[in-house]
mmCIF file of C-alpha atoms and ligand atoms in Angstrom:
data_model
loop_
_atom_site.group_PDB
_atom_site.id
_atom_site.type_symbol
_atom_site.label_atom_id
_atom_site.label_comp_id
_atom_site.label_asym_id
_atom_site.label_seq_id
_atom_site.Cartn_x
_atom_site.Cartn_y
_atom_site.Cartn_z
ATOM 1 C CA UNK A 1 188.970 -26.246 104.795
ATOM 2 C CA UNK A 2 186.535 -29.228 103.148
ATOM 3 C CA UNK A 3 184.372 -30.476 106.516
ATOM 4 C CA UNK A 4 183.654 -34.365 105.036
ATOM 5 C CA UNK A 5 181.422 -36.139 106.396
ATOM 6 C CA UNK A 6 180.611 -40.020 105.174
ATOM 7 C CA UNK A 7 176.566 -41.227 105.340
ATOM 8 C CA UNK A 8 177.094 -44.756 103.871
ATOM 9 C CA UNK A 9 179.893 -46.270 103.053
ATOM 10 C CA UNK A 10 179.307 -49.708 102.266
ATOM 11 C CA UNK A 11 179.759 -51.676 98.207
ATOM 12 C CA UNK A 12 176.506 -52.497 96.371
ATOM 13 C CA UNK A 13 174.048 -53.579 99.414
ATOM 14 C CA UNK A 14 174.106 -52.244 103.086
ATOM 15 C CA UNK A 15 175.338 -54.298 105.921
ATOM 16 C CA UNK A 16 174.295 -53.832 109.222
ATOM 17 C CA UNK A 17 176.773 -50.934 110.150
ATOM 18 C CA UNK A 18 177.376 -49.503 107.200
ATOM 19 C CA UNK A 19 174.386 -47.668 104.552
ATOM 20 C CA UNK A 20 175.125 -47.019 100.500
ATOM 21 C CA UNK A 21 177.239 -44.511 99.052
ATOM 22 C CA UNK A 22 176.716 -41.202 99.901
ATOM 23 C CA UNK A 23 178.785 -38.191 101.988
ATOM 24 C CA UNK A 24 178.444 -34.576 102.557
ATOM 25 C CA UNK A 25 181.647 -32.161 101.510
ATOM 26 C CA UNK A 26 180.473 -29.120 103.382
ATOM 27 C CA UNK A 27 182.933 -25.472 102.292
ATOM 28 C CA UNK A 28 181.869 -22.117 104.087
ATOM 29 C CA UNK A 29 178.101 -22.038 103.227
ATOM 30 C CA UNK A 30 177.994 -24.665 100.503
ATOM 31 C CA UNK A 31 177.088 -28.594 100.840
ATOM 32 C CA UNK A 32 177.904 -30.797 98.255
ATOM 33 C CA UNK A 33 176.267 -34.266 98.644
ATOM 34 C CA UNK A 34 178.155 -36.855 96.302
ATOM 35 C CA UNK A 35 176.229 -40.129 95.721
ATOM 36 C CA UNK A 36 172.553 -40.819 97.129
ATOM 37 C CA UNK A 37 172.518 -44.536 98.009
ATOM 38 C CA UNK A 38 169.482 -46.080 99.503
ATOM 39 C CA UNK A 39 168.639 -45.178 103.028
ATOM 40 C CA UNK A 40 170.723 -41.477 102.443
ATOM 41 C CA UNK A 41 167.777 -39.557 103.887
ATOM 42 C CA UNK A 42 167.981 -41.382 106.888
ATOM 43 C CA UNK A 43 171.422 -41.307 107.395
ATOM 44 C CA UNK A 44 171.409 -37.793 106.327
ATOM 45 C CA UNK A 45 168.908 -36.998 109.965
ATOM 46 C CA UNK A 46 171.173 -39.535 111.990
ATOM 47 C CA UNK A 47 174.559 -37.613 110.752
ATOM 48 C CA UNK A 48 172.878 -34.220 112.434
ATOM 49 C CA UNK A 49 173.066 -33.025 109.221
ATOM 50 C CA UNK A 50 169.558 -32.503 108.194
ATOM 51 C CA UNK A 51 168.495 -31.467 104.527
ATOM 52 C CA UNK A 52 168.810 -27.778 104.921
ATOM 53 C CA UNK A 53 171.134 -25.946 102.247
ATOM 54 C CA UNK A 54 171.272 -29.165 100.528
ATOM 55 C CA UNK A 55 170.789 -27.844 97.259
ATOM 56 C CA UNK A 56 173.999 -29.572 94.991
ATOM 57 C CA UNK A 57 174.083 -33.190 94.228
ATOM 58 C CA UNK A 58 177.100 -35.026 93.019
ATOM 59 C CA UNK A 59 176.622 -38.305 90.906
ATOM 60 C CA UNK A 60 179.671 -40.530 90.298
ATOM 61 C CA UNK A 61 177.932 -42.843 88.358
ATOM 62 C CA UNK A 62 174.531 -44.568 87.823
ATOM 63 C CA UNK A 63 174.493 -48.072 89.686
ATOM 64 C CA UNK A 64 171.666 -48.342 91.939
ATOM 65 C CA UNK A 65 173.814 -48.102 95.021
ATOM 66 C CA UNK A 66 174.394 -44.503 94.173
ATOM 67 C CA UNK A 67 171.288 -43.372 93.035
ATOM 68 C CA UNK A 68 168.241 -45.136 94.518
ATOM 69 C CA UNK A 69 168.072 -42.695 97.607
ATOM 70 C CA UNK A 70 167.331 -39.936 95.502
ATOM 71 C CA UNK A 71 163.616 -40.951 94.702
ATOM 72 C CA UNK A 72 163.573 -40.708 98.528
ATOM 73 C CA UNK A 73 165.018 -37.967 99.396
ATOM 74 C CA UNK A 74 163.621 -35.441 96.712
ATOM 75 C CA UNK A 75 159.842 -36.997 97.548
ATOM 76 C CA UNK A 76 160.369 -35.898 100.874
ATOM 77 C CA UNK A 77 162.519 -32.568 100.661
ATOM 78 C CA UNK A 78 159.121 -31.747 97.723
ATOM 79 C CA UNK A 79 156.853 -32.819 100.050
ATOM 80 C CA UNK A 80 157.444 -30.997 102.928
ATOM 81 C CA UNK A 81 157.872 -28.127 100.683
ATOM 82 C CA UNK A 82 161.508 -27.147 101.906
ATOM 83 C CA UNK A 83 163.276 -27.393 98.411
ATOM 84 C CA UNK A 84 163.412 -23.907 97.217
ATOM 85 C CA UNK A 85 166.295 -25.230 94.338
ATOM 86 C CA UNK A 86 168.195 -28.684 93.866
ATOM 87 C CA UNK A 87 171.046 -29.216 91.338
ATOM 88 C CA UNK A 88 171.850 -32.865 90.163
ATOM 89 C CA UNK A 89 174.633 -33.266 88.452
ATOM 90 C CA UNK A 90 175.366 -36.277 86.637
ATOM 91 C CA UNK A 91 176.552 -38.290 83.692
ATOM 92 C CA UNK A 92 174.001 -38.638 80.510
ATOM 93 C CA UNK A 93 173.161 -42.169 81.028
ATOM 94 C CA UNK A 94 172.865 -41.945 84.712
ATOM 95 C CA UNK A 95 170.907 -39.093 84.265
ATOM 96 C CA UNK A 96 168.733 -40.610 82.150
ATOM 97 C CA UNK A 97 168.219 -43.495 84.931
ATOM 98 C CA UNK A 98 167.339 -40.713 87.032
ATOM 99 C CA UNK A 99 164.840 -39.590 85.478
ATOM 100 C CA UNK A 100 163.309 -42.746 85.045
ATOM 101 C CA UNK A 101 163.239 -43.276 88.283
ATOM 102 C CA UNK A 102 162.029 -39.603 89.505
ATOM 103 C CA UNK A 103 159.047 -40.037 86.489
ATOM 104 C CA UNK A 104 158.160 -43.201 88.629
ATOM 105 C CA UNK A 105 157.844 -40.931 92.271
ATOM 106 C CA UNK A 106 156.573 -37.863 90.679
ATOM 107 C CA UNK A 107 154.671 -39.464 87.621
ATOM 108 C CA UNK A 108 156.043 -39.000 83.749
ATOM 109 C CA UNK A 109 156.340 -35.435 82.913
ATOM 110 C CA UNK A 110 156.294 -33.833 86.394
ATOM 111 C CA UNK A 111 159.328 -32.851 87.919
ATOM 112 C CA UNK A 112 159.057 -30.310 90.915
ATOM 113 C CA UNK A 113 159.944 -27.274 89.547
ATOM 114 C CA UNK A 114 162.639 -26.378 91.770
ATOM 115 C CA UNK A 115 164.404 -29.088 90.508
ATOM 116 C CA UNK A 116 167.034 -28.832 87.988
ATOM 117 C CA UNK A 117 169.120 -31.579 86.225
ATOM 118 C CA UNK A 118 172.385 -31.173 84.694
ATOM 119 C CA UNK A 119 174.974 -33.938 82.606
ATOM 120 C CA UNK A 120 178.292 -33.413 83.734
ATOM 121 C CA UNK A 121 181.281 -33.368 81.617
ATOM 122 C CA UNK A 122 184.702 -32.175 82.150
ATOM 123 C CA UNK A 123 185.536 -29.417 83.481
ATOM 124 C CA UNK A 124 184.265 -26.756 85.917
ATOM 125 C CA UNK A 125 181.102 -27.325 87.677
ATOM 126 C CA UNK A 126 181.109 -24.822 89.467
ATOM 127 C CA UNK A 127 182.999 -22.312 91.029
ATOM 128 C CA UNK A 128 182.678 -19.047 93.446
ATOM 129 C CA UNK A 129 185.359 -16.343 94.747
ATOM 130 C CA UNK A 130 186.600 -18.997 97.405
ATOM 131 C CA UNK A 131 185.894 -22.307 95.366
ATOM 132 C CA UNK A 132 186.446 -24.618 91.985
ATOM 133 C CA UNK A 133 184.543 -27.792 91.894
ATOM 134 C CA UNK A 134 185.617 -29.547 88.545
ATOM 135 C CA UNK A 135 184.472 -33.427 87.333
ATOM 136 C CA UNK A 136 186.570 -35.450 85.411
ATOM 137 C CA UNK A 137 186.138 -38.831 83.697
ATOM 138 C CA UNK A 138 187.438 -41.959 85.639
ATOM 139 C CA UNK A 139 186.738 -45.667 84.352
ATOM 140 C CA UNK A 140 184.746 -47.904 86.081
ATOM 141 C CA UNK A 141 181.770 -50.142 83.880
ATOM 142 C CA UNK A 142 179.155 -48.426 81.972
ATOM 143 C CA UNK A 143 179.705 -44.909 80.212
ATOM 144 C CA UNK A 144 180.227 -41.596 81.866
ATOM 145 C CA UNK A 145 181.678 -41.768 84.987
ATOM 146 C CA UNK A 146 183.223 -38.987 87.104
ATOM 147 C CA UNK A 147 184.970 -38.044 90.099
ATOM 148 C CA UNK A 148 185.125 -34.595 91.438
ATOM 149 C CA UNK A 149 188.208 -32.310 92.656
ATOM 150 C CA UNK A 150 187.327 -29.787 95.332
ATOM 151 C CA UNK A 151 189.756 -27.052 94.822
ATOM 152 C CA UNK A 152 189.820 -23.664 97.487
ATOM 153 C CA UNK A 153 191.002 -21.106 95.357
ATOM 154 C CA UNK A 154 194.653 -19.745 96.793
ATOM 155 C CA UNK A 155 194.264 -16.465 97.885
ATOM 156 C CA UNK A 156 197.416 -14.164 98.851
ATOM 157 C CA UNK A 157 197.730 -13.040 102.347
ATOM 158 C CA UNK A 158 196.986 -9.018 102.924
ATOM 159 C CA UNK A 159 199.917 -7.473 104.668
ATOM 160 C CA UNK A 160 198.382 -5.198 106.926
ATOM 161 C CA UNK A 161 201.669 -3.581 107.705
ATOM 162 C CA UNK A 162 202.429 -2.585 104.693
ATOM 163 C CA UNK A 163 198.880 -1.323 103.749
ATOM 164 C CA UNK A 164 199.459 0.759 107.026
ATOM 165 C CA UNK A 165 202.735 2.601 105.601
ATOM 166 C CA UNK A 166 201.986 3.337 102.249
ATOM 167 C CA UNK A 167 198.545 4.673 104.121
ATOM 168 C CA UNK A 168 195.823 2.755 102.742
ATOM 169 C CA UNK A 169 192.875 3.100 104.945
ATOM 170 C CA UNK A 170 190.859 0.206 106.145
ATOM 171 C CA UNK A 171 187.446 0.144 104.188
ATOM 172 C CA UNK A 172 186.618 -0.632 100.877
ATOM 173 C CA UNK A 173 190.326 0.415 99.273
ATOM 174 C CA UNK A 174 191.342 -2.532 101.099
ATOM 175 C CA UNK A 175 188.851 -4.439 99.498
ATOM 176 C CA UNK A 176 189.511 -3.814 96.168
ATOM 177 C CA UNK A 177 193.364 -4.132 96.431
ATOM 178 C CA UNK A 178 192.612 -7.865 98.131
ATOM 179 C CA UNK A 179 190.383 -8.728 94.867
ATOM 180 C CA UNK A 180 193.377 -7.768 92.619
ATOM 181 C CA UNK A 181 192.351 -3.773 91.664
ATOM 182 C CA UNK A 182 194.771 -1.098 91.411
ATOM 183 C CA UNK A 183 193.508 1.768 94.129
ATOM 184 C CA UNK A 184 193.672 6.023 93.796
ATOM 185 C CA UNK A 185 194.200 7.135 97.241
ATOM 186 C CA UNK A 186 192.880 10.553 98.166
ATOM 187 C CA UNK A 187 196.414 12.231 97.709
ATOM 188 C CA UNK A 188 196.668 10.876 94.482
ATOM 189 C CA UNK A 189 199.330 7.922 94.681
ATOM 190 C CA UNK A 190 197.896 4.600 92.783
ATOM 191 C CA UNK A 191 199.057 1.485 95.473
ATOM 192 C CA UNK A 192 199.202 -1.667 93.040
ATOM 193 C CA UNK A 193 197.555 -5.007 94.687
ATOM 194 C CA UNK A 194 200.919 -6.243 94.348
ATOM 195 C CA UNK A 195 202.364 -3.156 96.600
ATOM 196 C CA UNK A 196 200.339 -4.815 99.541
ATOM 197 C CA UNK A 197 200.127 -8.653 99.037
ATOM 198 C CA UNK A 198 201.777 -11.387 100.125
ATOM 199 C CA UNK A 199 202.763 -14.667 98.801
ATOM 200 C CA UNK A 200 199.580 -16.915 98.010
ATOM 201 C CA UNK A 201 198.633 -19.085 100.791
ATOM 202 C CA UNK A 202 198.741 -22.694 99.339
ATOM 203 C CA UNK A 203 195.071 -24.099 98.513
ATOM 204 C CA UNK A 204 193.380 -26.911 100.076
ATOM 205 C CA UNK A 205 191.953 -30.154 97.152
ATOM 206 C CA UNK A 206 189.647 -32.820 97.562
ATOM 207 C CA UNK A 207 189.850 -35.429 94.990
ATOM 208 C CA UNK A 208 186.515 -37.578 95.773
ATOM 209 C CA UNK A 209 186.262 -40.478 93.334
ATOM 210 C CA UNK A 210 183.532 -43.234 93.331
ATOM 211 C CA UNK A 211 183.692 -46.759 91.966
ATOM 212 C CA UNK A 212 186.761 -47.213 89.919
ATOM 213 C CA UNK A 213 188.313 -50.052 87.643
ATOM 214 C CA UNK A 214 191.523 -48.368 86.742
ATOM 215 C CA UNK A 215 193.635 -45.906 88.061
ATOM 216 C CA UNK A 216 195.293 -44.281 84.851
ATOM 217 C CA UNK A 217 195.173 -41.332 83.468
ATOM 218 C CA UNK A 218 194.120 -39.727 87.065
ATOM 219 C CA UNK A 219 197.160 -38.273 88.003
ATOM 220 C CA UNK A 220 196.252 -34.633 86.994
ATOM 221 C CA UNK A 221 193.416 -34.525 88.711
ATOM 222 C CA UNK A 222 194.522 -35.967 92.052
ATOM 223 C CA UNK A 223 197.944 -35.309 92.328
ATOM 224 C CA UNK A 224 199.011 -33.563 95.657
ATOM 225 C CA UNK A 225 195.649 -33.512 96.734
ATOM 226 C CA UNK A 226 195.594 -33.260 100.473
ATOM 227 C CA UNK A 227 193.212 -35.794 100.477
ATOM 228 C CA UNK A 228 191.915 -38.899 98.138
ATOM 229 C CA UNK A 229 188.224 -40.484 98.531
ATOM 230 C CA UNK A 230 187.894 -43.670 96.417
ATOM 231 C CA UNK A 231 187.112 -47.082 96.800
ATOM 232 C CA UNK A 232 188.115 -50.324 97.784
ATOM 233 C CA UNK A 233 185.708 -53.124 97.175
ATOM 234 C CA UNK A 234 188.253 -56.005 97.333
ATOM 235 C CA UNK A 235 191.476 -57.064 98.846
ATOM 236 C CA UNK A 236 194.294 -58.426 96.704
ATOM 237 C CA UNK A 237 193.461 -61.440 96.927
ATOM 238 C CA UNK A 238 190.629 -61.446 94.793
ATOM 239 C CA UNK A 239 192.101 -59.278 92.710
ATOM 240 C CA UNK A 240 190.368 -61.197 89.436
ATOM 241 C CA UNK A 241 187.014 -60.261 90.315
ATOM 242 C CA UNK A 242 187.897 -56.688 90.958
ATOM 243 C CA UNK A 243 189.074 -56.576 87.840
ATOM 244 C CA UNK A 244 185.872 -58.381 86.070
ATOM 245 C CA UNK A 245 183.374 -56.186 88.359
ATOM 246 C CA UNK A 246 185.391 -52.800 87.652
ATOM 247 C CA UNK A 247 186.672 -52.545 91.150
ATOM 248 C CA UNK A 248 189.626 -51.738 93.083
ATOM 249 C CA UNK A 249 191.556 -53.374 95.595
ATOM 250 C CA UNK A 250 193.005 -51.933 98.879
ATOM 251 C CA UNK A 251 196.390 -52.460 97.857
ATOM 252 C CA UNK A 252 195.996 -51.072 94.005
ATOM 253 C CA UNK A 253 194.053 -47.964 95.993
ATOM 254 C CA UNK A 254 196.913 -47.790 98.526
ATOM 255 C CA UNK A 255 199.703 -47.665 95.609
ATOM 256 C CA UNK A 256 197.737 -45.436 93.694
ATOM 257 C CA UNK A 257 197.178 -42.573 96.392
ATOM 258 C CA UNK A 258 201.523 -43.469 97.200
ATOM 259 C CA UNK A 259 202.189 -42.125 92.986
ATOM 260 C CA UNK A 260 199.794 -39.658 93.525
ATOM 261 C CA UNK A 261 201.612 -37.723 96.738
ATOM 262 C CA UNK A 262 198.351 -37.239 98.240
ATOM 263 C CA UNK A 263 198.435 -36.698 102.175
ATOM 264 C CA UNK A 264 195.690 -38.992 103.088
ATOM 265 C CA UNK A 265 194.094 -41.400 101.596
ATOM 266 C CA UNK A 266 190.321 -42.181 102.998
ATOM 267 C CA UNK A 267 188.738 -45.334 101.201
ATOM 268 C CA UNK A 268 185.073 -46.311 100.852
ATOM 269 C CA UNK A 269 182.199 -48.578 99.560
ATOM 270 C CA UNK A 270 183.906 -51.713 101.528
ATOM 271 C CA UNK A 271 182.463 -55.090 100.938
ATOM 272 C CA UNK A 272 180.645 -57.058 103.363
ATOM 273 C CA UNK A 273 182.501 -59.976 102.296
ATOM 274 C CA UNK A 274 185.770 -58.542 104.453
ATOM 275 C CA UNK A 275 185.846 -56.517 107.850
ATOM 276 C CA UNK A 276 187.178 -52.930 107.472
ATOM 277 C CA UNK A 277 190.155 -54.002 109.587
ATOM 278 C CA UNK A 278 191.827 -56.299 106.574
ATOM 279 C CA UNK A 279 191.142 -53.407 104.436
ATOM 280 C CA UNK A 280 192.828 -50.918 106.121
ATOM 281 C CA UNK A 281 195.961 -53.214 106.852
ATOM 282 C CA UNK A 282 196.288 -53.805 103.286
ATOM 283 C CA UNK A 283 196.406 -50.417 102.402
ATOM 284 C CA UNK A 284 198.360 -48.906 105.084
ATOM 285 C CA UNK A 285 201.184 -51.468 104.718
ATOM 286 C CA UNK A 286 201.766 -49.466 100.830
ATOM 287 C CA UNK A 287 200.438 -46.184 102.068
ATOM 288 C CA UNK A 288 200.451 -45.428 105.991
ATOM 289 C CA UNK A 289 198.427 -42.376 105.540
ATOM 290 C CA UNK A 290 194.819 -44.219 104.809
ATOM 291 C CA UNK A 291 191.983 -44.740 106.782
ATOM 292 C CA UNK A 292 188.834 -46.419 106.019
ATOM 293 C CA UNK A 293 185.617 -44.412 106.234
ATOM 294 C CA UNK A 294 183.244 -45.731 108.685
ATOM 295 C CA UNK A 295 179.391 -44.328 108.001
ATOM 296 C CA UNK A 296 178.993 -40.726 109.998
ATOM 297 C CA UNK A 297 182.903 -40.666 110.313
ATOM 298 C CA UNK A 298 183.748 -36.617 110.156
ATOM 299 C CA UNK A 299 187.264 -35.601 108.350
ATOM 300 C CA UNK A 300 188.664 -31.850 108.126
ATOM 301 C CA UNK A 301 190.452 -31.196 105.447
ATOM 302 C CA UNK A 302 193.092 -28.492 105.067
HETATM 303 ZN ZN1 ZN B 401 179.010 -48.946 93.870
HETATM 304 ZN ZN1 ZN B 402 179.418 -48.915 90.438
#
């Protein structure tokens, strides 16, 4: 289960209720912040949150409005000398904005040292025993842009009953049968990992996508995904400038996430030229399974 939790959620410049880009995907120990808007520390100590274990930063993309909190936030995470290691991860050129701006807090040539800085491309980004985390390229304006696919990694189900009869004691055999290893019990008989597992269980993805112009070419990535993060800056009817800023509307979102079989849709960066009600009705009226993140909204998903 991905435990998602939204800290701004509003297009370009905050509005009263809503702060810049930036949520938490939280799996078992890990927390995955993607985007760093203006304001995210804040938002970050209002959520409940806090900046502990907040050690992996996403980057979608390098417009201000997804990258200014992060002079912020790392000033004061070095500062009160809790940031034992932080990962950025982020396209070339918005990495390269970020270190302008981080040689502008810290001064040219003096990163904290527990700081490290990586340029995404596609692929794995990294994975553990119970998670993948891959980026992959989406088009919005400007060069190297990503979105990110949270994948749990299906595991098959132990049967304990059958472990039981063929006499496999609990302990470490056990162990080493669940992580796919043939065993030697003490009488001599070799029980395969196959001899005591189930089907897999099916695994839960999170396809989180940032600003995006077009939807193409995305349906590997997000297909089936139990649930879909992008945006939608405008509605259909100003469809035109959507297209000239690189920006969806609710109803292209909506259609895409209804080709894409995903089980929810939850959309993001809204405008403060419309009220999150019109976007919402837009999009549910193509695809009834969409909400509209509201900043400090909390979703589970499995
Ligand atoms: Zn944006
Ligand atoms: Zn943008």
């Amino acid at each position: 289960m991905f435990e998602l939790t939204f800290l701004g959620t509003s297009a370009s410049a905050p509005s009263v209720h809503r702060g810049l880009s930036s949520a938490l995907v939280q799996f078992r120990n890990h927390r995955f912040m993607v985007d760093c808007g203006e304001g995210t520390q804040r938002q970050l100590l209002r959520s409940g949150l806090g900046f502990r274990r907040l050690n992996k930063i996403l980057i979608t993309h390098g417009h201000l409005d997804h990258i200014l909190g992060l002079g912020g936030l790392i000033s004061t995470m070095a500062r009160w000398e809790m940031m034992e290691h932080v990962d950025i991860y982020a396209g070339a050129s918005a990495l390269n904005r970020i270190v302008r701006l981080f040689e502008v807090v810290f001064g040219g040539g003096t990163l904290p040292p527990a700081l490290v800085l990586h340029t995404l491309h596609e692929g794995v980004v990294f994975e553990d025993e119970h998670l993948q985390l891959q980026a992959f390229p989406v088009e919005h304006r400007g060069a190297d842009c990503f979105g990110f696919l949270f994948a749990e990694k299906s595991k098959h189900v132990f049967l304990v009953e059958k472990a039981e009869a063929l006499g496999v004691p609990a302990g470490p055999e056990r162990r080493q049968l669940v992580a796919g290893e043939a065993v030697t019990l003490a009488d001599g008989r070799v029980i395969m990992p196959e001899d005591v597992l189930g089907p897999p269980r099916p695994a839960t993805r999170l396809a989180f996508i940032g600003d995006l112009a077009r939807t193409r070419r995305l349906m590997p990535w997000v297909q089936g995904a139990n649930a879909l993060v992008v945006e939608a800056t405008y509605l259909e009817q100003d469809q035109e400038m959507a297209q000239q800023f690189g920006h969806l509307t609710a109803a292209e979102a909506a259609r895409f996430a209804q080709r894409a079989g995903v089980e929810q849709l939850i959309l993001t960066h809204i405008s403060r030229r419309y009220g999150g009600g019109d976007v919402l009705t837009e999009a549910q009226a193509i695809f009834p399974h969409t909400m509209v993140a509201n900043d400090f909204d909390r979703f589970e998903v499995k």
